[in-house]
Short mmCIF file of C-alpha atoms in Angstrom, two decimals:
data_model
loop_
_atom_site.label_atom_id
_atom_site.label_comp_id
_atom_site.label_asym_id
_atom_site.label_seq_id
_atom_site.Cartn_x
_atom_site.Cartn_y
_atom_site.Cartn_z
CA MET T 1 6.50 10.07 41.67
CA LYS T 2 7.88 7.70 39.08
CA THR T 3 5.10 5.20 39.84
CA LYS T 4 2.45 7.89 39.33
CA THR T 5 4.08 8.91 36.06
CA ARG T 6 4.09 5.31 34.82
CA ILE T 7 0.43 4.85 35.77
CA SER T 8 -0.56 8.11 34.10
CA PHE T 9 1.38 7.21 30.97
CA GLY T 10 -0.20 3.75 30.93
CA ILE T 11 -3.71 5.18 31.21
CA PHE T 12 -2.97 7.71 28.48
CA THR T 13 -1.62 4.92 26.23
CA TRP T 14 -4.74 2.82 26.76
CA ILE T 15 -6.99 5.77 25.95
CA ILE T 16 -5.12 6.43 22.70
CA ALA T 17 -5.22 2.71 21.83
CA ILE T 18 -8.99 2.57 22.40
CA ILE T 19 -9.53 5.66 20.25
CA TYR T 20 -7.57 4.11 17.38
CA ILE T 21 -9.12 0.66 17.72
CA SER T 22 -12.74 1.84 18.08
CA PRO T 23 -13.36 2.33 14.31
CA LEU T 24 -12.25 -1.26 13.70
CA TYR T 25 -14.66 -2.42 16.41
CA PHE T 26 -17.56 -0.56 14.81
CA VAL T 27 -16.79 -2.02 11.39
CA ILE T 28 -16.49 -5.62 12.62
CA SER T 29 -19.42 -5.53 15.05
CA ASN T 30 -21.82 -3.93 12.54
CA ALA T 31 -20.70 -6.32 9.82
CA LEU T 32 -22.02 -9.15 12.00
CA LYS T 33 -25.43 -7.58 12.67
CA GLY T 34 -28.70 -7.46 10.82
CA TYR T 35 -29.83 -4.27 9.10
CA GLU T 36 -32.27 -3.31 11.88
CA GLN T 37 -29.70 -3.70 14.65
CA VAL T 38 -27.17 -1.59 12.75
CA THR T 39 -29.58 1.29 12.30
CA ILE T 40 -31.08 1.13 15.81
CA ASP T 41 -27.97 0.42 17.91
CA PRO T 42 -24.68 0.58 15.96
CA VAL T 43 -22.59 0.67 19.17
CA SER T 44 -23.73 -2.57 20.80
CA PHE T 45 -22.15 -6.00 20.34
CA PRO T 46 -23.91 -8.11 17.66
CA ASN T 47 -26.61 -10.35 19.07
CA PRO T 48 -27.11 -12.70 17.34
CA ILE T 49 -23.96 -12.88 15.23
CA ILE T 50 -24.91 -13.15 11.55
CA TRP T 51 -22.09 -14.79 9.59
CA LYS T 52 -24.08 -15.03 6.36
CA ASN T 53 -23.47 -11.30 5.80
CA PHE T 54 -20.02 -12.21 4.54
CA ILE T 55 -21.43 -14.78 2.10
CA GLU T 56 -23.89 -12.24 0.68
CA ALA T 57 -21.17 -9.59 0.43
CA TRP T 58 -18.81 -12.09 -1.24
CA ASN T 59 -21.37 -12.86 -3.93
CA GLY T 60 -22.64 -9.29 -4.25
CA MET T 61 -19.26 -7.71 -4.94
CA GLY T 62 -17.96 -10.48 -7.21
CA TYR T 63 -15.11 -11.06 -4.80
CA ILE T 64 -13.02 -13.58 -6.76
CA ARG T 65 -12.84 -11.46 -9.91
CA ALA T 66 -12.15 -8.25 -7.98
CA PHE T 67 -9.54 -10.02 -5.84
CA VAL T 68 -7.68 -11.34 -8.89
CA ASN T 69 -7.72 -7.89 -10.55
CA THR T 70 -6.40 -6.25 -7.38
CA LEU T 71 -3.75 -8.93 -6.89
CA ILE T 72 -2.44 -8.61 -10.46
CA ILE T 73 -2.33 -4.81 -10.30
CA THR T 74 -0.69 -4.77 -6.87
CA ALA T 75 1.91 -7.46 -7.58
CA GLY T 76 2.81 -6.09 -11.01
CA SER T 77 3.11 -2.54 -9.69
CA ILE T 78 5.30 -3.53 -6.75
CA VAL T 79 7.67 -5.53 -8.94
CA GLY T 80 7.89 -2.66 -11.41
CA ILE T 81 8.48 -0.03 -8.73
CA ILE T 82 11.22 -2.10 -7.05
CA LEU T 83 13.04 -2.81 -10.32
CA VAL T 84 12.87 0.74 -11.66
CA CYS T 85 13.75 2.45 -8.38
CA SER T 86 16.51 0.10 -7.23
CA LEU T 87 18.25 0.23 -10.63
CA GLY T 88 17.62 3.95 -11.05
CA SER T 89 18.88 4.79 -7.57
CA TYR T 90 21.97 2.64 -8.06
CA MET T 91 22.88 4.43 -11.29
CA LEU T 92 22.28 7.88 -9.78
CA VAL T 93 24.47 7.06 -6.77
CA ARG T 94 27.31 5.18 -8.48
CA ARG T 95 27.45 6.98 -11.84
CA TYR T 96 27.66 10.39 -10.23
CA HIS T 97 27.37 13.46 -12.45
CA PRO T 98 26.33 17.01 -11.56
CA ILE T 99 23.04 16.37 -13.29
CA SER T 100 22.41 13.27 -11.13
CA ASN T 101 21.38 15.36 -8.14
CA MET T 102 19.07 17.43 -10.35
CA ILE T 103 17.38 14.28 -11.66
CA TYR T 104 17.05 12.87 -8.14
CA MET T 105 15.58 16.10 -6.73
CA LEU T 106 13.19 16.39 -9.66
CA ILE T 107 11.93 12.84 -9.08
CA ILE T 108 11.39 13.12 -5.32
CA SER T 109 9.84 16.59 -5.69
CA MET T 110 6.76 14.78 -7.00
CA MET T 111 6.20 13.51 -3.44
CA PHE T 112 5.00 17.01 -2.56
CA VAL T 113 2.44 17.24 -5.38
CA PRO T 114 -1.06 16.22 -4.17
CA PHE T 115 -2.61 13.46 -6.25
CA GLN T 116 -5.78 15.53 -6.60
CA ALA T 117 -3.75 18.19 -8.42
CA MET T 118 -2.78 15.79 -11.21
CA MET T 119 -5.99 13.79 -11.53
CA ILE T 120 -7.31 15.60 -14.62
CA PRO T 121 -3.97 15.59 -16.52
CA LEU T 122 -3.46 11.96 -15.55
CA VAL T 123 -6.85 10.92 -16.92
CA LYS T 124 -6.22 12.76 -20.20
CA VAL T 125 -2.73 11.30 -20.67
CA SER T 126 -3.74 7.76 -19.66
CA SER T 127 -6.74 7.94 -22.00
CA ALA T 128 -4.56 9.12 -24.89
CA LEU T 129 -2.13 6.27 -24.25
CA HIS T 130 -4.98 3.72 -23.89
CA LEU T 131 -4.00 2.83 -20.33
CA ASN T 132 -7.52 3.01 -18.90
CA ASN T 133 -9.69 -0.05 -18.31
CA ASN T 134 -6.91 -2.60 -18.62
CA LEU T 135 -4.62 -4.21 -16.07
CA PRO T 136 -1.25 -3.47 -17.75
CA GLY T 137 -2.26 0.19 -18.03
CA GLU T 138 -3.12 0.38 -14.33
CA ILE T 139 0.22 -1.19 -13.45
CA ILE T 140 2.12 1.37 -15.54
CA ILE T 141 0.25 4.25 -13.90
CA TYR T 142 0.91 2.91 -10.39
CA ILE T 143 4.59 2.45 -11.17
CA GLY T 144 4.79 6.08 -12.24
CA CYS T 145 2.98 7.29 -9.12
CA GLY T 146 5.05 5.09 -6.79
CA ILE T 147 8.52 5.98 -8.07
CA PRO T 148 9.16 9.17 -6.00
CA MET T 149 8.79 7.61 -2.53
CA ALA T 150 10.55 4.37 -3.47
CA MET T 151 13.40 6.27 -5.14
CA PHE T 152 13.85 8.34 -1.99
CA LEU T 153 14.16 5.22 0.17
CA PHE T 154 16.44 3.24 -2.17
CA TYR T 155 18.71 6.20 -2.86
CA GLY T 156 19.41 6.81 0.82
CA PHE T 157 20.08 3.13 1.45
CA ILE T 158 22.38 2.52 -1.52
CA LYS T 159 24.41 5.62 -0.72
CA ASN T 160 25.90 3.98 2.36
CA ILE T 161 26.78 0.61 0.82
CA PRO T 162 30.62 0.44 0.80
CA TYR T 163 31.93 1.00 -2.72
CA GLU T 164 34.89 -1.24 -1.91
CA LEU T 165 32.62 -4.26 -2.31
CA GLU T 166 31.96 -3.32 -5.92
CA GLU T 167 35.60 -2.48 -6.63
CA ALA T 168 36.61 -5.96 -5.48
CA ALA T 169 34.04 -7.47 -7.85
CA MET T 170 35.31 -5.31 -10.72
CA ILE T 171 38.83 -6.62 -10.15
CA ASP T 172 37.43 -10.13 -10.51
CA GLY T 173 35.92 -9.13 -13.85
CA ALA T 174 32.29 -8.60 -12.84
CA GLY T 175 30.23 -6.18 -14.94
CA THR T 176 27.72 -3.59 -13.75
CA TRP T 177 24.70 -5.89 -14.06
CA ARG T 178 26.39 -8.75 -12.21
CA ILE T 179 27.58 -6.39 -9.46
CA PHE T 180 24.08 -5.05 -8.96
CA THR T 181 22.25 -8.38 -9.02
CA GLN T 182 24.74 -10.44 -6.99
CA ILE T 183 26.19 -7.88 -4.57
CA VAL T 184 24.12 -4.72 -4.25
CA PHE T 185 20.54 -5.96 -4.58
CA PRO T 186 20.86 -8.71 -1.91
CA LEU T 187 22.00 -5.99 0.52
CA LEU T 188 18.78 -4.09 -0.17
CA LYS T 189 16.56 -6.75 1.40
CA SER T 190 15.18 -4.67 4.29
CA ILE T 191 14.44 -1.56 2.23
CA THR T 192 13.00 -3.67 -0.62
CA VAL T 193 10.56 -5.38 1.76
CA THR T 194 9.72 -1.98 3.27
CA VAL T 195 8.89 -0.53 -0.14
CA ALA T 196 6.87 -3.64 -1.03
CA ILE T 197 4.79 -3.46 2.16
CA LEU T 198 4.13 0.28 1.99
CA ASP T 199 3.19 0.13 -1.70
CA MET T 200 1.07 -2.96 -1.15
CA LEU T 201 -0.98 -1.21 1.53
CA TRP T 202 -1.33 1.85 -0.70
CA ILE T 203 -2.21 0.11 -3.99
CA TRP T 204 -4.42 -2.58 -2.47
CA ASN T 205 -6.57 -0.05 -0.61
CA ASP T 206 -6.40 2.74 -3.19
CA PHE T 207 -9.69 4.14 -4.41
CA LEU T 208 -8.96 7.42 -6.21
CA LEU T 209 -6.88 6.07 -9.09
CA PRO T 210 -9.17 3.13 -9.98
CA VAL T 211 -12.30 5.27 -9.80
CA ILE T 212 -10.97 7.69 -12.44
CA THR T 213 -9.32 5.13 -14.73
CA ILE T 214 -11.60 2.07 -14.53
CA SER T 215 -15.18 2.04 -15.75
CA LYS T 216 -15.58 -1.56 -16.93
CA GLU T 217 -17.23 -3.85 -14.40
CA SER T 218 -14.90 -6.73 -15.31
CA MET T 219 -11.87 -4.59 -14.42
CA ARG T 220 -13.04 -3.44 -10.98
CA THR T 221 -10.73 -3.75 -8.00
CA LEU T 222 -11.88 -4.63 -4.49
CA THR T 223 -12.24 -0.99 -3.45
CA LEU T 224 -14.34 -0.22 -6.52
CA SER T 225 -16.44 -3.32 -5.93
CA TYR T 226 -17.58 -2.34 -2.48
CA TYR T 227 -17.94 1.30 -3.56
CA PHE T 228 -20.47 0.33 -6.21
CA TYR T 229 -21.91 -2.13 -3.71
CA PHE T 230 -22.97 0.83 -1.56
CA GLY T 231 -25.01 2.25 -4.39
CA GLU T 232 -26.42 -1.06 -5.52
CA TYR T 233 -27.72 -2.15 -2.11
CA VAL T 234 -28.76 1.28 -0.89
CA ASN T 235 -28.31 1.69 2.89
CA GLN T 236 -27.59 -1.97 3.60
CA TRP T 237 -24.68 -1.05 5.82
CA HIS T 238 -24.25 -4.50 7.37
CA LEU T 239 -23.44 -6.00 3.96
CA ALA T 240 -21.33 -3.02 2.91
CA LEU T 241 -19.17 -3.31 6.03
CA SER T 242 -18.80 -7.05 5.49
CA ALA T 243 -17.49 -6.26 2.01
CA VAL T 244 -15.00 -3.79 3.49
CA ILE T 245 -13.64 -6.44 5.86
CA LEU T 246 -13.29 -8.97 3.04
CA SER T 247 -11.31 -6.39 1.09
CA ILE T 248 -8.83 -5.38 3.78
CA VAL T 249 -8.07 -8.82 5.26
CA PRO T 250 -5.41 -9.76 2.63
CA ALA T 251 -3.58 -6.45 3.18
CA ILE T 252 -3.63 -6.94 6.96
CA VAL T 253 -2.23 -10.47 6.63
CA PHE T 254 0.57 -9.26 4.34
CA TYR T 255 1.41 -6.43 6.72
CA PHE T 256 1.41 -8.79 9.74
CA PHE T 257 4.10 -11.02 8.21
CA GLY T 258 6.29 -8.15 7.00
CA GLN T 259 5.83 -5.48 9.65
CA LYS T 260 9.24 -6.04 11.28
CA TYR T 261 10.97 -4.75 8.15
CA ILE T 262 9.10 -1.44 7.92
CA ILE T 263 10.74 0.56 10.72
CA GLU T 264 14.09 -1.12 10.08
CA GLY T 265 14.06 -0.19 6.41
CA ILE T 266 12.76 3.36 6.81
CA VAL T 267 15.18 4.22 9.63
CA ALA T 268 18.10 2.70 7.74
CA GLY T 269 17.23 4.60 4.57
CA ALA T 270 16.78 7.88 6.41
CA VAL T 271 19.99 7.59 8.46
CA LYS T 272 22.09 6.35 5.59
CA GLY T 273 20.87 9.08 3.31
#
């Protein structure tokens, strides 16, 4: 009976795996085909394999410029989110006041507000503050949008760090800033990497925010580049899918090297909260 259960579970697992992997297969296989083969038989394996699709997509979407824009926005936003949320969470946890819980609940309540519900107000405010169509402006907006989730994770993690460690440092004459930078922040390694990975995957692949705040061609991110690529090369799906692959490869590589921290950090933050 146990053997049958294991076999059934294994078959079920393989079926689920195939279902989840199949979209990736379609993207990669059709990115390596010619236009005619994509339209006639999108399911088959590419024959012959056409590698020049990636070269055409690279040139067509202005990959280098879009990559640099995306990298600057993503890196700047992640650094800002980590600094603001780690410091903010530390102060809310250690400088406890009845209003601290109210501030914390108000911040994380924004996690439940759909982005679509604040698109119009966001565009009006960002336009009034001249944050649109420039990289620093995009970074500021992403930091604001990323604070609720990161604050939730950091808050739960910091709450279970023994306060005795900080008291010992205070006795030795350490101030608040030194305690945070030399004692508390190093202990936040797993949750910091978790926040960085999750926000990197979100910001790097985000489409909605750039499409409503960026209109200049020189400021386009990777997602905007292959979005406009669809319209520019009408129906040339083989090149469009090649552009998609070029865009997501950096995010996949980053995730591959940091994946071990994700579950560790999220579970630790949830349990310790």
